[in-house]
CSV table of C-alpha atoms and ligand atoms in Angstrom, one decimal:
chain,number,residue,atom,x,y,z
A,1,MET,CA,0.0,0.0,0.0
A,2,LYS,CA,2.7,2.4,1.1
A,3,ARG,CA,4.3,1.9,-2.3
A,4,PHE,CA,1.3,3.5,-4.0
A,5,LEU,CA,1.1,6.5,-1.7
A,6,PRO,CA,3.3,8.9,-3.7
A,7,ALA,CA,1.3,8.0,-6.9
A,8,VAL,CA,-2.1,8.6,-5.1
A,9,VAL,CA,-0.9,11.9,-3.7
A,10,ALA,CA,0.4,13.0,-7.2
A,11,VAL,CA,-3.0,12.1,-8.8
A,12,LEU,CA,-4.9,14.1,-6.1
A,13,VAL,CA,-2.6,17.1,-6.6
A,14,LEU,CA,-3.2,17.0,-10.3
A,15,VAL,CA,-6.9,16.8,-9.9
A,16,ALA,CA,-6.9,19.7,-7.4
A,17,LEU,CA,-4.8,21.7,-9.8
A,18,ALA,CA,-7.1,21.0,-12.7
A,19,VAL,CA,-10.1,22.2,-10.7
A,20,VAL,CA,-8.4,25.3,-9.6
A,21,LEU,CA,-7.2,26.1,-13.2
A,22,ARG,CA,-10.7,25.5,-14.6
A,23,ASP,CA,-12.3,27.8,-12.1
A,24,GLY,CA,-9.7,30.4,-12.8
A,25,ASP,CA,-10.6,30.3,-16.5
A,26,ARG,CA,-14.3,30.8,-15.8
A,27,PRO,CA,-15.2,34.4,-15.9
A,28,PRO,CA,-16.5,35.6,-12.5
A,29,GLU,CA,-20.3,36.0,-12.1
A,30,ARG,CA,-21.3,39.3,-13.5
A,31,HIS,CA,-24.1,41.5,-12.3
A,32,VAL,CA,-24.8,44.6,-14.2
A,33,PRO,CA,-26.6,47.2,-12.0
A,34,LEU,CA,-30.0,48.3,-13.2
A,35,GLY,CA,-30.9,52.0,-12.8
A,36,ALA,CA,-33.9,54.3,-13.3
A,37,ALA,CA,-34.3,58.0,-14.0
A,38,VAL,CA,-36.4,59.5,-11.2
A,39,SER,CA,-38.1,62.8,-10.7
A,40,THR,CA,-38.9,65.0,-7.7
A,41,ARG,CA,-42.3,65.5,-9.3
A,42,TRP,CA,-43.5,62.2,-7.8
A,43,LEU,CA,-40.8,61.4,-5.1
A,44,ASP,CA,-42.7,63.3,-2.4
A,45,SER,CA,-46.3,62.8,-3.6
A,46,ASP,CA,-46.3,59.1,-4.4
A,47,ALA,CA,-45.2,56.6,-1.8
A,48,ARG,CA,-45.7,53.7,-4.3
A,49,TYR,CA,-43.3,55.4,-6.7
A,50,ARG,CA,-40.7,55.6,-3.9
A,51,ARG,CA,-41.2,51.9,-2.9
A,52,VAL,CA,-40.9,50.6,-6.4
A,53,ILE,CA,-37.6,52.5,-6.9
A,54,ALA,CA,-36.3,51.2,-3.6
A,55,ARG,CA,-37.2,47.6,-4.4
A,56,ASN,CA,-36.4,47.2,-8.0
A,57,PHE,CA,-33.5,49.4,-9.0
A,58,ASP,CA,-29.8,49.6,-8.0
A,59,SER,CA,-29.1,53.2,-9.0
A,60,VAL,CA,-30.9,56.4,-10.0
A,61,THR,CA,-30.4,59.2,-12.4
A,62,PRO,CA,-32.2,62.5,-11.6
A,63,GLU,CA,-34.3,62.9,-14.8
A,64,ASN,CA,-34.0,66.7,-14.9
A,65,GLU,CA,-32.9,68.1,-11.6
A,66,LEU,CA,-29.2,68.3,-12.4
A,67,LYS,CA,-29.6,70.1,-15.7
A,68,MET,CA,-28.4,73.6,-15.9
A,69,ALA,CA,-31.9,75.2,-16.2
A,70,TYR,CA,-32.5,73.8,-12.7
A,71,THR,CA,-29.1,74.1,-11.1
A,72,GLN,CA,-28.3,77.7,-12.3
A,73,PRO,CA,-31.5,79.3,-13.3
A,74,ARG,CA,-30.0,82.7,-12.9
A,75,ARG,CA,-26.4,83.6,-13.5
A,76,GLY,CA,-24.3,82.8,-10.5
A,77,ARG,CA,-27.4,81.8,-8.5
A,78,TYR,CA,-27.4,78.1,-7.9
A,79,ASP,CA,-30.4,76.1,-6.8
A,80,PHE,CA,-29.6,72.6,-5.6
A,81,GLY,CA,-32.9,71.9,-3.9
A,82,PRO,CA,-34.5,69.5,-6.3
A,83,ALA,CA,-31.1,67.7,-7.1
A,84,ASP,CA,-30.4,67.3,-3.4
A,85,ARG,CA,-33.8,65.7,-2.9
A,86,VAL,CA,-33.0,63.0,-5.4
A,87,VAL,CA,-29.5,62.5,-4.2
A,88,ASP,CA,-30.4,62.3,-0.5
A,89,GLU,CA,-33.3,59.9,-1.2
A,90,ALA,CA,-31.0,57.7,-3.2
A,91,ARG,CA,-28.3,57.6,-0.6
A,92,LEU,CA,-30.8,56.9,2.2
A,93,ARG,CA,-31.8,53.8,0.2
A,94,GLY,CA,-28.2,52.8,-0.6
A,95,LYS,CA,-28.4,53.6,-4.3
A,96,GLU,CA,-25.8,55.1,-6.5
A,97,VAL,CA,-26.5,58.3,-8.4
A,98,ARG,CA,-25.6,59.1,-12.0
A,99,GLY,CA,-25.0,62.8,-12.6
A,100,HIS,CA,-26.9,63.9,-15.7
A,101,THR,CA,-25.9,66.3,-17.2
A,102,LEU,CA,-23.3,69.2,-17.1
A,103,VAL,CA,-23.2,70.5,-20.7
A,104,TRP,CA,-26.1,70.0,-23.0
A,105,HIS,CA,-28.1,72.1,-25.6
A,106,GLY,CA,-31.4,71.3,-23.9
A,107,GLN,CA,-32.7,72.6,-20.6
A,108,ILE,CA,-30.3,75.4,-20.3
A,109,PRO,CA,-31.4,78.7,-18.8
A,110,ARG,CA,-32.4,81.6,-21.0
A,111,TRP,CA,-29.5,83.8,-19.9
A,112,VAL,CA,-27.3,81.4,-21.7
A,113,THR,CA,-29.4,80.6,-24.8
A,114,ARG,CA,-30.2,84.3,-25.4
A,115,GLY,CA,-26.7,84.7,-26.6
A,116,GLY,CA,-24.7,87.8,-26.0
A,117,LEU,CA,-22.1,85.9,-24.1
A,118,GLY,CA,-18.8,86.0,-26.0
A,119,LYS,CA,-16.2,83.2,-26.2
A,120,ARG,CA,-14.3,84.1,-23.1
A,121,ALA,CA,-17.4,84.8,-21.0
A,122,LEU,CA,-19.2,81.6,-22.0
A,123,ALA,CA,-16.1,79.5,-21.5
A,124,ARG,CA,-15.9,80.8,-18.0
A,125,VAL,CA,-19.6,80.2,-17.3
A,126,MET,CA,-19.2,76.6,-18.5
A,127,ARG,CA,-16.1,76.0,-16.4
A,128,GLU,CA,-17.6,77.5,-13.3
A,129,HIS,CA,-20.9,75.8,-13.7
A,130,ILE,CA,-19.1,72.4,-13.9
A,131,ALA,CA,-16.8,73.1,-11.0
A,132,THR,CA,-19.6,74.2,-8.8
A,133,VAL,CA,-22.0,71.3,-9.5
A,134,VAL,CA,-19.4,68.6,-9.5
A,135,ARG,CA,-17.7,69.8,-6.3
A,136,ARG,CA,-21.0,70.0,-4.5
A,137,TYR,CA,-21.7,66.3,-5.1
A,138,ARG,CA,-18.1,65.1,-4.7
A,139,GLY,CA,-18.2,61.8,-2.8
A,140,LYS,CA,-21.9,61.4,-3.5
A,141,VAL,CA,-22.1,61.3,-7.3
A,142,HIS,CA,-19.3,59.2,-8.7
A,143,GLU,CA,-20.1,59.4,-12.4
A,144,TRP,CA,-21.2,62.2,-14.6
A,145,ASP,CA,-22.5,62.7,-18.1
A,146,VAL,CA,-20.1,65.6,-18.7
A,147,VAL,CA,-21.3,66.4,-22.3
A,148,ASN,CA,-24.6,65.2,-23.7
A,149,GLU,CA,-25.6,65.0,-27.4
A,150,ALA,CA,-22.7,67.0,-28.9
A,151,LEU,CA,-23.3,65.2,-32.2
A,152,GLU,CA,-26.2,65.3,-34.6
A,153,ASP,CA,-28.0,62.3,-36.1
A,154,PHE,CA,-25.7,62.0,-39.0
A,155,GLY,CA,-22.6,62.5,-37.1
A,156,GLY,CA,-21.8,66.2,-37.5
A,157,TRP,CA,-21.3,68.6,-34.6
A,158,ARG,CA,-24.6,69.9,-33.2
A,159,PRO,CA,-24.7,73.7,-33.5
A,160,SER,CA,-25.6,74.3,-29.9
A,161,VAL,CA,-24.7,77.6,-28.2
A,162,TRP,CA,-21.6,75.8,-26.8
A,163,TYR,CA,-20.4,74.8,-30.2
A,164,ARG,CA,-21.2,78.0,-32.0
A,165,THR,CA,-19.5,80.1,-29.4
A,166,LEU,CA,-16.6,77.9,-28.2
A,167,GLY,CA,-16.0,75.6,-31.2
A,168,PRO,CA,-15.4,71.8,-30.8
A,169,GLY,CA,-12.8,72.5,-28.0
A,170,TYR,CA,-15.7,73.0,-25.6
A,171,VAL,CA,-16.0,69.2,-25.1
A,172,GLU,CA,-12.4,68.9,-24.1
A,173,GLN,CA,-12.7,71.9,-21.8
A,174,ALA,CA,-15.8,70.5,-20.1
A,175,PHE,CA,-14.1,67.2,-19.3
A,176,GLN,CA,-11.0,68.9,-18.0
A,177,ALA,CA,-13.1,71.1,-15.7
A,178,ALA,CA,-15.0,68.1,-14.4
A,179,HIS,CA,-11.8,66.2,-13.8
A,180,ALA,CA,-10.3,69.0,-11.9
A,181,ALA,CA,-13.4,69.4,-9.7
A,182,ASP,CA,-13.4,65.7,-8.8
A,183,PRO,CA,-10.4,63.7,-9.9
A,184,SER,CA,-12.0,60.4,-8.8
A,185,ALA,CA,-15.3,60.8,-10.7
A,186,ARG,CA,-16.0,58.6,-13.8
A,187,LEU,CA,-16.6,61.0,-16.7
A,188,TYR,CA,-18.9,60.0,-19.5
A,189,TYR,CA,-19.8,61.3,-23.0
A,190,ASN,CA,-23.6,60.5,-23.5
A,191,ASP,CA,-25.5,60.5,-26.8
A,192,ASN,CA,-28.4,58.9,-28.7
A,193,LEU,CA,-28.1,56.8,-31.8
A,194,GLY,CA,-30.2,59.2,-34.0
A,195,ARG,CA,-31.8,58.3,-37.3
A,196,ASP,CA,-28.7,56.8,-38.9
A,197,ARG,CA,-27.4,54.5,-36.3
A,198,ALA,CA,-24.3,53.3,-38.3
A,199,ALA,CA,-23.2,57.0,-38.9
A,200,LYS,CA,-23.8,57.8,-35.2
A,201,TRP,CA,-21.9,54.9,-33.8
A,202,LEU,CA,-19.0,55.8,-36.1
A,203,ALA,CA,-19.2,59.5,-35.1
A,204,ILE,CA,-19.2,58.6,-31.4
A,205,ARG,CA,-16.1,56.4,-31.8
A,206,ARG,CA,-14.3,59.1,-33.7
A,207,LEU,CA,-15.0,61.6,-31.0
A,208,VAL,CA,-13.7,59.2,-28.4
A,209,VAL,CA,-10.5,58.5,-30.5
A,210,TYR,CA,-10.0,62.3,-30.8
A,211,LEU,CA,-10.5,63.0,-27.1
A,212,LYS,CA,-8.3,60.1,-26.0
A,213,ARG,CA,-5.5,61.3,-28.4
A,214,GLN,CA,-5.7,64.7,-26.7
A,215,GLY,CA,-5.3,63.1,-23.3
A,216,VAL,CA,-8.8,64.2,-22.3
A,217,PRO,CA,-9.9,62.4,-19.0
A,218,ILE,CA,-12.9,60.6,-20.5
A,219,HIS,CA,-13.8,57.3,-18.9
A,220,GLY,CA,-17.0,56.2,-20.5
A,221,VAL,CA,-19.6,56.5,-23.2
A,222,GLY,CA,-23.3,56.4,-22.4
A,223,ILE,CA,-25.8,55.2,-25.1
A,224,GLN,CA,-29.2,56.5,-24.4
A,225,ASN,CA,-31.3,54.0,-26.4
A,226,HIS,CA,-34.7,55.7,-26.7
A,227,VAL,CA,-36.2,53.3,-29.2
A,228,THR,CA,-39.5,51.9,-30.5
A,229,THR,CA,-40.7,48.3,-30.9
A,230,ALA,CA,-40.5,48.9,-34.7
A,231,SER,CA,-36.9,49.9,-34.7
A,232,TYR,CA,-34.1,49.3,-32.2
A,233,PRO,CA,-30.5,48.1,-32.2
A,234,GLY,CA,-30.7,44.3,-31.9
A,235,ARG,CA,-28.4,42.2,-29.7
A,236,GLU,CA,-25.7,41.8,-32.3
A,237,GLU,CA,-25.5,45.5,-33.3
A,238,MET,CA,-25.4,46.6,-29.7
A,239,GLU,CA,-22.8,44.1,-28.6
A,240,THR,CA,-20.5,44.7,-31.6
A,241,ASN,CA,-20.6,48.5,-31.1
A,242,LEU,CA,-20.2,48.4,-27.4
A,243,ARG,CA,-17.1,46.2,-27.9
A,244,LEU,CA,-15.7,48.6,-30.5
A,245,LEU,CA,-16.0,51.3,-27.9
A,246,GLU,CA,-14.5,49.1,-25.2
A,247,LYS,CA,-11.4,48.6,-27.5
A,248,LEU,CA,-10.9,52.4,-27.5
A,249,GLY,CA,-10.3,52.1,-23.8
A,250,VAL,CA,-13.6,53.5,-22.4
A,251,ASP,CA,-16.3,52.0,-20.2
A,252,VAL,CA,-19.9,52.0,-21.7
A,253,GLN,CA,-23.4,52.0,-20.4
A,254,ILE,CA,-27.0,52.0,-21.6
A,255,THR,CA,-28.1,55.3,-19.9
A,256,GLU,CA,-31.7,56.1,-20.9
A,257,MET,CA,-33.5,53.2,-22.4
A,258,ASP,CA,-37.2,53.2,-23.0
A,259,VAL,CA,-39.2,51.4,-25.8
A,260,THR,CA,-42.4,53.0,-27.2
A,261,THR,CA,-45.0,50.5,-28.4
A,262,SER,CA,-47.4,52.3,-30.7
A,263,GLN,CA,-45.4,51.6,-33.8
A,264,GLY,CA,-45.2,48.1,-35.2
A,265,PRO,CA,-47.7,45.3,-34.8
A,266,SER,CA,-50.0,46.0,-31.9
A,267,GLU,CA,-50.6,42.4,-30.9
A,268,ASP,CA,-47.9,41.4,-28.5
A,269,ALA,CA,-46.5,44.9,-28.3
A,270,LEU,CA,-45.3,44.1,-24.8
A,271,GLY,CA,-43.6,41.0,-25.9
A,272,LEU,CA,-41.7,42.9,-28.6
A,273,GLN,CA,-40.8,45.5,-26.0
A,274,ALA,CA,-39.5,42.8,-23.7
A,275,ARG,CA,-37.3,41.6,-26.6
A,276,ALA,CA,-35.9,45.0,-27.2
A,277,TYR,CA,-35.0,45.5,-23.6
A,278,ARG,CA,-33.5,41.9,-23.4
A,279,ASP,CA,-31.4,42.4,-26.5
A,280,ALA,CA,-29.8,45.5,-25.1
A,281,ALA,CA,-29.3,43.9,-21.7
A,282,GLU,CA,-27.7,40.8,-23.1
A,283,ALA,CA,-25.4,42.9,-25.2
A,284,CYS,CA,-24.4,45.0,-22.2
A,285,ALA,CA,-23.9,41.9,-20.0
A,286,ALA,CA,-21.7,40.3,-22.6
A,287,VAL,CA,-19.3,43.2,-22.8
A,288,ARG,CA,-17.0,43.6,-19.7
A,289,ALA,CA,-16.8,47.3,-20.1
A,290,CYS,CA,-20.6,47.8,-19.8
A,291,LYS,CA,-21.0,49.0,-16.3
A,292,ARG,CA,-24.7,49.9,-15.9
A,293,PHE,CA,-28.0,49.7,-17.5
A,294,THR,CA,-30.5,52.5,-16.9
A,295,VAL,CA,-34.1,52.9,-18.0
A,296,TRP,CA,-35.5,56.4,-18.5
A,297,GLY,CA,-38.3,56.4,-15.9
A,298,VAL,CA,-40.1,54.0,-13.6
A,299,ALA,CA,-43.8,53.6,-14.5
A,300,ASP,CA,-45.5,54.2,-17.9
A,301,GLN,CA,-47.8,57.0,-16.8
A,302,PHE,CA,-44.9,59.3,-16.0
A,303,SER,CA,-42.8,58.7,-19.1
A,304,TRP,CA,-41.5,61.7,-21.0
A,305,ARG,CA,-42.6,59.7,-24.2
A,306,GLY,CA,-46.2,59.7,-23.1
A,307,GLY,CA,-48.1,57.2,-21.0
A,308,HIS,CA,-50.0,55.8,-23.9
A,309,GLU,CA,-46.7,54.6,-25.3
A,310,ARG,CA,-46.2,52.3,-22.3
A,311,PRO,CA,-42.4,52.5,-22.7
A,312,LEU,CA,-41.1,51.4,-19.3
A,313,LEU,CA,-40.8,48.4,-17.1
A,314,PHE,CA,-43.7,49.1,-14.8
A,315,ASP,CA,-47.3,49.8,-15.8
A,316,SER,CA,-49.4,52.6,-14.5
A,317,HIS,CA,-50.5,50.4,-11.5
A,318,TYR,CA,-46.8,49.8,-10.7
A,319,ARG,CA,-47.1,46.2,-11.8
A,320,ARG,CA,-44.0,44.6,-13.4
A,321,LYS,CA,-44.4,44.3,-17.1
A,322,PRO,CA,-43.2,41.3,-19.2
A,323,ALA,CA,-39.9,43.1,-19.9
A,324,TYR,CA,-38.7,43.2,-16.3
A,325,ALA,CA,-37.9,39.6,-15.5
A,326,PRO,CA,-36.0,38.8,-18.7
A,327,LEU,CA,-34.1,42.1,-18.4
A,328,ARG,CA,-33.0,41.3,-14.9
A,329,GLU,CA,-32.1,37.8,-15.8
A,330,ALA,CA,-30.0,39.1,-18.7
A,331,LEU,CA,-28.2,41.5,-16.4
A,332,GLY,CA,-27.2,38.7,-14.1
A,333,GLY,CA,-30.0,38.5,-11.6
A,334,SER,CA,-31.3,41.0,-9.0
A,335,GLY,CA,-27.9,41.1,-7.3
B,1,XIL,C1,-36.0,64.6,-20.9
B,1,XIL,C2,-36.8,64.4,-19.7
B,1,XIL,O1,-37.2,63.0,-19.5
B,1,XIL,C3,-38.1,65.2,-19.7
B,1,XIL,O2,-38.8,65.2,-18.5
B,1,XIL,C4,-37.7,66.7,-20.1
B,1,XIL,O3,-38.8,67.4,-20.3
B,1,XIL,C5,-36.8,66.7,-21.3
B,1,XIL,O4,-35.7,65.9,-21.1
B,1,XIL,N1,-32.1,62.8,-23.8
B,1,XIL,C6,-31.6,63.2,-22.6
B,1,XIL,C7,-32.5,63.4,-21.4
B,1,XIL,O5,-30.4,63.1,-22.4
B,1,XIL,O6,-32.0,64.4,-20.5
B,1,XIL,C8,-33.9,63.8,-21.9
B,1,XIL,O7,-34.8,63.8,-20.7
B,1,XIL,C9,-34.4,62.8,-22.9
B,1,XIL,C10,-33.5,62.8,-24.1
């Protein structure tokens, strides 16, 4: 018996080694957090709204409260009341907050859009705005959509007040200002896919390449994904393009998904919707750089796209719709 002992030990060691190596090869279990855009409009008035968010989502994005029209309605006069409300509620419930958004052509105050601010003045306004907002939420908001929708549907620069006054350099300046205000924040460029998705994917990639080459502190790209059941990026398109972005050295996220149902065949609209959500979620889960998946609202009746479109994961009675479970499953369970 003693003779065989070394051989037995050797076999056991080999088996143990094989098990360890195989486990080492297996990718660790992945759970992509699920977020929702939330609004102060219902946070205080609707307890069910609060409860559904608390129970079903891992993170929140203030739907409007961090946009410039809210945070700096008058020049130099900041109002953080509504944003604080969302951030405090989220932290109370242990949810992360996405900061949306610092520089955008939409929902900016009239004193900015009216024009009349020259290049130097507007550049200063932008930098100070970013510094003030990002600093205020340092340690509470760890990721920001620094610039939103700088590109048009077919890939050209959008002629926003920022672009017209400051030129394309405004994007770089915005990221630098955000980085200086909170060096540990994850900084995102956020955009939609427009009417020509191929052109837009390409334009977003080119922007990232350009910014990276300049040494701009950009860490991620957010894809909004406001779609319809009649037209949405399928699993393959989404995965391929997220991967191409990953190769450029940035993280990615789905940041604002909703799926309207009035276009396309009306029978089984909610089934088609579930598929659109699942496709995007599977693509995100398959790409290591995809860090979060956010839907743009909680329950249908409050959606910016209109309640009749039924675009979200909960119906107007706060019941889970067919899209919820497969989406969660695709993202790797409810964590
Ligand atoms: C929308 C909000 O949902 C609406 O409540 C508001 O009236 C307009 O803006 N892309 C974005 C989001 O980046 O900020 C927009 O949110 C939807 C489109």
